[in-house]
Structures are given as structure tokens and as C-alpha cells.
Short mmCIF file of C-alpha atoms in Angstrom, two decimals:
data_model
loop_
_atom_site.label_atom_id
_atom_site.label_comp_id
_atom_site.label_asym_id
_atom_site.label_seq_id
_atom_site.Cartn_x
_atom_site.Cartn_y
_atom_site.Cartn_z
CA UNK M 486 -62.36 12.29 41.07
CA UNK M 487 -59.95 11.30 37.96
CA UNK M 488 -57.03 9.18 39.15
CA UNK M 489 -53.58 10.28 37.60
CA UNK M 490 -53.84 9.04 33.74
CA UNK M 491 -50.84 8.14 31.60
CA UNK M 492 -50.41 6.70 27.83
CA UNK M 493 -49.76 4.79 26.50
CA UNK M 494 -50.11 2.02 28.55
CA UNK M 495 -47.61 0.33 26.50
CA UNK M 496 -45.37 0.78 23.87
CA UNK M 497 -43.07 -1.41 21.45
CA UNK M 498 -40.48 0.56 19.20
CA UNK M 499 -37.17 -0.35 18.31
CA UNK M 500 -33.65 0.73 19.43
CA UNK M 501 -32.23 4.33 18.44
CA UNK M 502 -36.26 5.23 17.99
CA UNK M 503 -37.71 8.00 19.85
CA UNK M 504 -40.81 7.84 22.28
CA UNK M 505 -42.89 9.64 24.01
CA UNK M 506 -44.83 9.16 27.61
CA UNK M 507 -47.92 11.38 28.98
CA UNK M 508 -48.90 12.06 31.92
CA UNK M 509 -51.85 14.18 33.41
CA UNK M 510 -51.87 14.29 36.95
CA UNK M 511 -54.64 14.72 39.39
CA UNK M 512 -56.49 18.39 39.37
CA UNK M 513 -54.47 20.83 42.24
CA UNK M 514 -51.70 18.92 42.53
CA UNK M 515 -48.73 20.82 42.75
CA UNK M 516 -46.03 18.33 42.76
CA UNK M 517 -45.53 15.71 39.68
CA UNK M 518 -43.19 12.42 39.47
CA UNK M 519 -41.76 10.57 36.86
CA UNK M 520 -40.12 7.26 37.77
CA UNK M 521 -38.67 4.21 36.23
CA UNK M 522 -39.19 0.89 37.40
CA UNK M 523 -37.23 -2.42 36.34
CA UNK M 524 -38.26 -5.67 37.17
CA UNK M 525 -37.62 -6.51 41.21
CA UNK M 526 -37.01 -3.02 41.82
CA UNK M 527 -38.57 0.36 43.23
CA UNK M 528 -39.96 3.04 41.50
CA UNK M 529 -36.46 5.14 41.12
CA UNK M 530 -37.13 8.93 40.45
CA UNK M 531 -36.01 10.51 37.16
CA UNK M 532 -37.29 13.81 37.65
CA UNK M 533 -39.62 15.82 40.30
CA UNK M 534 -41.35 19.18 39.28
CA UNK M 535 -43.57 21.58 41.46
CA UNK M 536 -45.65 23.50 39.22
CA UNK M 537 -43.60 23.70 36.47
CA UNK M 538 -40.05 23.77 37.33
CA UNK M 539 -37.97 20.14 37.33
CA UNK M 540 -36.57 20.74 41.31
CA UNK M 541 -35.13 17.44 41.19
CA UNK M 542 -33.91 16.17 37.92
CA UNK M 543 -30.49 14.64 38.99
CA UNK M 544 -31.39 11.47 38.26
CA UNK M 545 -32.55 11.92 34.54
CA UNK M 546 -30.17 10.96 31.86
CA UNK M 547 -29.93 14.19 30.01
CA UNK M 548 -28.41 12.69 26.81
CA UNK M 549 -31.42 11.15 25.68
CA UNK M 550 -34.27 11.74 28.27
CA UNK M 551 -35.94 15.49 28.42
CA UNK M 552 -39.17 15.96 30.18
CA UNK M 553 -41.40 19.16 30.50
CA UNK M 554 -44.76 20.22 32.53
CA UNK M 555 -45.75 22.95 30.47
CA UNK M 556 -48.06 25.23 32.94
CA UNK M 557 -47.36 23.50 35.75
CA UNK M 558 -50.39 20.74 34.71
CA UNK M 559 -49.70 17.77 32.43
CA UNK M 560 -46.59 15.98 31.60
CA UNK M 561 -44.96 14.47 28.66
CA UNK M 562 -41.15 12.32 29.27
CA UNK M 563 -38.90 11.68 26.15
CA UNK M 564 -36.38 9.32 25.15
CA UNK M 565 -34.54 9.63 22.05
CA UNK M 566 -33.25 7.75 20.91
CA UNK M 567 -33.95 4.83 23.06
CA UNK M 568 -31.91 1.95 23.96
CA UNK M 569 -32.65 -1.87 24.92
CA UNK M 570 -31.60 -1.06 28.53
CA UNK M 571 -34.60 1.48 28.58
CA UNK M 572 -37.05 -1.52 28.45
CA UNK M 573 -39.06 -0.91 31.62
CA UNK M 574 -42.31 0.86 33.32
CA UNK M 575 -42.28 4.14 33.57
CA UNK M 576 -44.25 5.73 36.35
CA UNK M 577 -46.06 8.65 36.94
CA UNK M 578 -47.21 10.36 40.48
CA UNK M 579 -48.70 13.58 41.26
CA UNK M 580 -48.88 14.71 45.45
CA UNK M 581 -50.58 18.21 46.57
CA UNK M 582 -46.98 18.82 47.65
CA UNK M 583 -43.68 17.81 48.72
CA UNK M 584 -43.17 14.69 50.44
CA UNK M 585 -47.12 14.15 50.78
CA UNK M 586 -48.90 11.04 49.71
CA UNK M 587 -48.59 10.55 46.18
CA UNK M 588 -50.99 9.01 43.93
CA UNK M 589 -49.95 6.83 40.81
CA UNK M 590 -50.88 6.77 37.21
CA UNK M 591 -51.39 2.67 36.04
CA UNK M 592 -47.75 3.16 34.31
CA UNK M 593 -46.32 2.75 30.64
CA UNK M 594 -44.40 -0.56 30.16
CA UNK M 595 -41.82 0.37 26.87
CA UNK M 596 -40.14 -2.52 24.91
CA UNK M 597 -37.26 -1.58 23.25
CA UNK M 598 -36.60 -4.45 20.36
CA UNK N 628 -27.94 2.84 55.97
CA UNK N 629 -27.94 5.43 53.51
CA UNK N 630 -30.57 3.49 50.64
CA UNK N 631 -34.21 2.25 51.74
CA UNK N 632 -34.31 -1.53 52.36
CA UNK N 633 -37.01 -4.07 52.78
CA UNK N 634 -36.89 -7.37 53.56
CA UNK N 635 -38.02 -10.22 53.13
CA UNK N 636 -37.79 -9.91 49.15
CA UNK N 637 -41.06 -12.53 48.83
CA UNK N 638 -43.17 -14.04 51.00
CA UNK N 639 -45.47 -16.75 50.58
CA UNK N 640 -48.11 -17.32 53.48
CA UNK N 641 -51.23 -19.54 53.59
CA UNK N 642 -54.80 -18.19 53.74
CA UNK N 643 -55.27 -16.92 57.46
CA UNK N 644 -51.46 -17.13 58.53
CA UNK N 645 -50.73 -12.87 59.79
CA UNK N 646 -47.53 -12.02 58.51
CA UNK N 647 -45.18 -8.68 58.64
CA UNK N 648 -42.68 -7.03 56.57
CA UNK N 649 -39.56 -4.81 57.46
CA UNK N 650 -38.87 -1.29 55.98
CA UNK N 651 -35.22 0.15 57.13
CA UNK N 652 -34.54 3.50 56.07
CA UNK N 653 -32.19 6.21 57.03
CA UNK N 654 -32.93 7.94 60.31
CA UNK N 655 -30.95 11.17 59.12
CA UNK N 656 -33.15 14.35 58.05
CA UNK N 657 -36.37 12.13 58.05
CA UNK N 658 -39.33 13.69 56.97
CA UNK N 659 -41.74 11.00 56.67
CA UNK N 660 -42.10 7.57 55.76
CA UNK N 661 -44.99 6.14 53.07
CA UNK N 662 -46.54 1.94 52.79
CA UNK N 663 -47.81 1.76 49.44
CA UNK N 664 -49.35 -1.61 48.06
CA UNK N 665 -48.86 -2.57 44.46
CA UNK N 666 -51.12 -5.06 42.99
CA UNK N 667 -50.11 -6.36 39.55
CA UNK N 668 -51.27 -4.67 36.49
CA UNK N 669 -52.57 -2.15 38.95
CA UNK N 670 -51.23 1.16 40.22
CA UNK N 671 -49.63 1.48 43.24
CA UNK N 672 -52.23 2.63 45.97
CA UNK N 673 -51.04 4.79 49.11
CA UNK N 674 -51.88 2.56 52.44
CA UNK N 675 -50.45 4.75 55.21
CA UNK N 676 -48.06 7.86 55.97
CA UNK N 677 -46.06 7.97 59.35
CA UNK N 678 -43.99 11.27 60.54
CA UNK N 679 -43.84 10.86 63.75
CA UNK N 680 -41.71 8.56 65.74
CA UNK N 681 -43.69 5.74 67.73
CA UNK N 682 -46.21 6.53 65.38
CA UNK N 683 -48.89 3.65 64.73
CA UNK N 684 -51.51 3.18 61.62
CA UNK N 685 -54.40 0.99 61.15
CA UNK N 686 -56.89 -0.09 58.13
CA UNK N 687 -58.57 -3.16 58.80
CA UNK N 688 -56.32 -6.12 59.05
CA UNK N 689 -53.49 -4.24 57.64
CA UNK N 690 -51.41 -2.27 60.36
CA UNK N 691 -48.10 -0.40 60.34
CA UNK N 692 -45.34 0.86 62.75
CA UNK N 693 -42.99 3.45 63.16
CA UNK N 694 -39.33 4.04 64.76
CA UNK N 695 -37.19 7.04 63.33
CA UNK N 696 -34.58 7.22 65.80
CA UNK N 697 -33.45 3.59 64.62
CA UNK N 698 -34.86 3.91 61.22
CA UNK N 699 -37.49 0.73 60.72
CA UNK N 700 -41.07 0.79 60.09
CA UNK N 701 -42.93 -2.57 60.55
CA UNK N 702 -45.75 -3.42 58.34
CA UNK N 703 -48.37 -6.36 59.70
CA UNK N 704 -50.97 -7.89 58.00
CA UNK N 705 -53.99 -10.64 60.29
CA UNK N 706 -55.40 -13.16 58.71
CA UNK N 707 -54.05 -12.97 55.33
CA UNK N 708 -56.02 -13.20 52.58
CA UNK N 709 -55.67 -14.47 48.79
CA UNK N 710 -56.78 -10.41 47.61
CA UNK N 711 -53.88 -9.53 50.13
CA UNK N 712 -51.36 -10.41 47.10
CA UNK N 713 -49.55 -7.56 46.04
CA UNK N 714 -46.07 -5.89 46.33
CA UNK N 715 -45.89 -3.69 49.08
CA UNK N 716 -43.03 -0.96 48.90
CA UNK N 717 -42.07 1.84 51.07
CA UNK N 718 -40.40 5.27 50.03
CA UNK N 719 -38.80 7.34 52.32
CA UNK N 720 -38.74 11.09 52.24
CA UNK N 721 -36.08 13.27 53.63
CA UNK N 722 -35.96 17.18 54.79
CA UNK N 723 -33.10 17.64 52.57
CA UNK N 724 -34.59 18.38 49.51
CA UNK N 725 -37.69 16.36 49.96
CA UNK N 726 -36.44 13.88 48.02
CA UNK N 727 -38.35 10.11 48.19
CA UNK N 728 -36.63 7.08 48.02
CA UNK N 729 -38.22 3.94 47.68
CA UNK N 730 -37.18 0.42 48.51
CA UNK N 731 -37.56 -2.70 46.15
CA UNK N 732 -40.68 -4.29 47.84
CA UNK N 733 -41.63 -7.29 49.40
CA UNK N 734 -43.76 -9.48 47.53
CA UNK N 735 -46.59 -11.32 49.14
CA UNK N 736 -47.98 -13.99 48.18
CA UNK N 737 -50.99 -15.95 50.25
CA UNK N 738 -52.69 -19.27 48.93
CA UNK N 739 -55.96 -19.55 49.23
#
């Protein structure tokens, strides 16, 4: 069975550029995560959907991040425009549901220059 | 304690030297509590899932513990070896909301 599957795996742009992160999650999962991860940190949630609604999206900085699971399958997060602070690895998870185990994607790592 | 918490922050262990880790999370509306291990370049892989307190997990040398009333898991790895390098993080998920929280890892390193 297909793991979860994100690209890019990595990405260089430059400040006040936009960019874009996909994510297809494993087959029957209900429950999809995008995270962001600095360097000597956890995985911190930006934004949790089941099926397609965002249940949990308190977290995302709505200025310049959006995100959208359009029928409730695969994933795309977007930052625009993006600042050198956003320089990190972004995450993605998918669980059969709530609070179950949830499998990664291998993660984009953005450079903002 | 209201954030997850793991100590120590790194670890570095010799080949065969059995080691453990501390996860402290909050003991409030606990749902359940999740050991992942995180090798580098790698995506994190799910090693166990504990709900219940007292609860106990095993696979292979790698084994993990489980207190909610206090709020601490415990996880314990024999005989360490050099492919035991990773980060291993915990995430705890509440009944409010279901929301997971992770902690910032411990990082283990064992010399070969």
C-alpha cells in the first residue's frame, strides 16, 4: 500500500514569493494533517481536516497560509507571500480518524532566501 | 503541565548500553498517547499507541509505558543499536477536540 506522498520534497524561492505544498494521503483515510516543523522542535499542527472540512485550523496563519482538501482526498497548503521565518519542513499526516495513528508523508523542507 | 514535554533533549549511548526516554503530558481529557520514531531524511514512523492507563507495549527491544493519572509515558530501548538512531517524539491527543500535541523529541544517538 502507497505511503502518504508529498511534493515537492524541497523547495527554494525567495521572500514575498508564493508556494505551494501537496499532499495525497493514504487511500480511506478520513482525517488529514498539515504541520510545520523547525529545527529542534515537534511537528506543530497548522490545520486538521476530516473529509473535507478544516475542524482545526486555529493554528494556521490566515494572512498568508490557506489550505484546501478538495473532496475530502488530496491536499494542497499555500503561502503567499512567504517570509524568511517560513523556512522549515512542512509535514503531512493522514489517520483513518481522529486521534488514531497517523502515518507521515517524507515532508517538504522550503527555503525562503 | 499544560504542553507535551520530553526529556532528555539528546542522548548519546554506546552500542549495547539500554537506555529510556521520558514523555510528560497533560493528564486532563486524555485520549491517547502516540511514540513515533523519526529517522533523518526519513518520515516519521508510528511505534506504539497507549489509551489505557498502566498500559504496556512491546516490539522487539523497543518497549513503552503508560501512566495517565500522573501524565508520563516511559519509552525503553535494550541493547541499543547504531540503526536505533533516530528522534523519537511523542504527541498527545486529548478528548477535547481531538487535538494532538506533540513534544520536541529526544534525540538518540548510539555509537557503534
Amino acid at each position: 500500500e502507497a505511503g502518504v506522498v508529498q511534493s515537492p520534497r524541497y523547495k527554494i524561492i525567495e521572500k514575498k514569493q508564493p508556494v505551494a505544498f501537496w499532499c495525497n494521503p493514504i487511500s480511506g483515510h478520513n482525517t488529514l494533517y498539515w504541520y510545520l516543523q523547525n529545527l529542534g522542535q515537534g511537528p506543530e499542527l497548522l490545520i486538521r481536516y476530516e473529509n473535507e472540512e478544516a475542524v482545526d485550523d486555529s493554528q494556521l496563519p490566515k494572512d498568508r497560509f490557506s489550505a484546501e482538501r478538495l473532496k475530502g482526498v488530496d491536499s494542497t497548503l499555500k503561502i503567499q507571500p512567504a517570509e524568511l521565518g517560513d523556512s522549515a519542513v512542512y509535514l503531512c499526516a493522514s489517520s483513518l480518524d481522529r486521534g488514531r495513528t497517523q502515518y507521515f508523508g517524507p515532508g517538504t523542507r522550503l527555503l525562503v532566501l | 503541565i499544560l504542553n507535551v514535554e520530553q526529556s532528555p533533549q539528546s542522548l548519546h549511548v554506546q552500542e549495547g548500553d539500554s537506555t529510556n526516554f521520558t514523555c510528560s503530558f497533560p493528564s486532563s481529557n486524555f485520549y491517547a498517547l502516540h511514540w513515533y520514531r523519526w529517522e533523518t531524511a526519513k518520515s516519521p514512523e508510528a511505534l506504539f499507541v497507549m489509551t489505557l492507563n498502566g498500559d504496556e507495549k512491546k516490539k522487539g527491544r523497543i518497549s513503552a509505558t503508560l501512566n495517565t493519572k500522573e501524565g508520563y509515558s516511559y519509552l525503553y530501548i535494550k541493547g541499543s543499536q547504531p540503526e536505533d538512531s533516530a528522534t523519537y517524539l511523542c504527541a498527545s491527543v486529548n478528548t477535547g477536540g481531538f487535538k494532538t500535541i506533540f513534544g520536541a523529541g529526544t534525540r538518540l544517538f548510539v555509537k557503534a
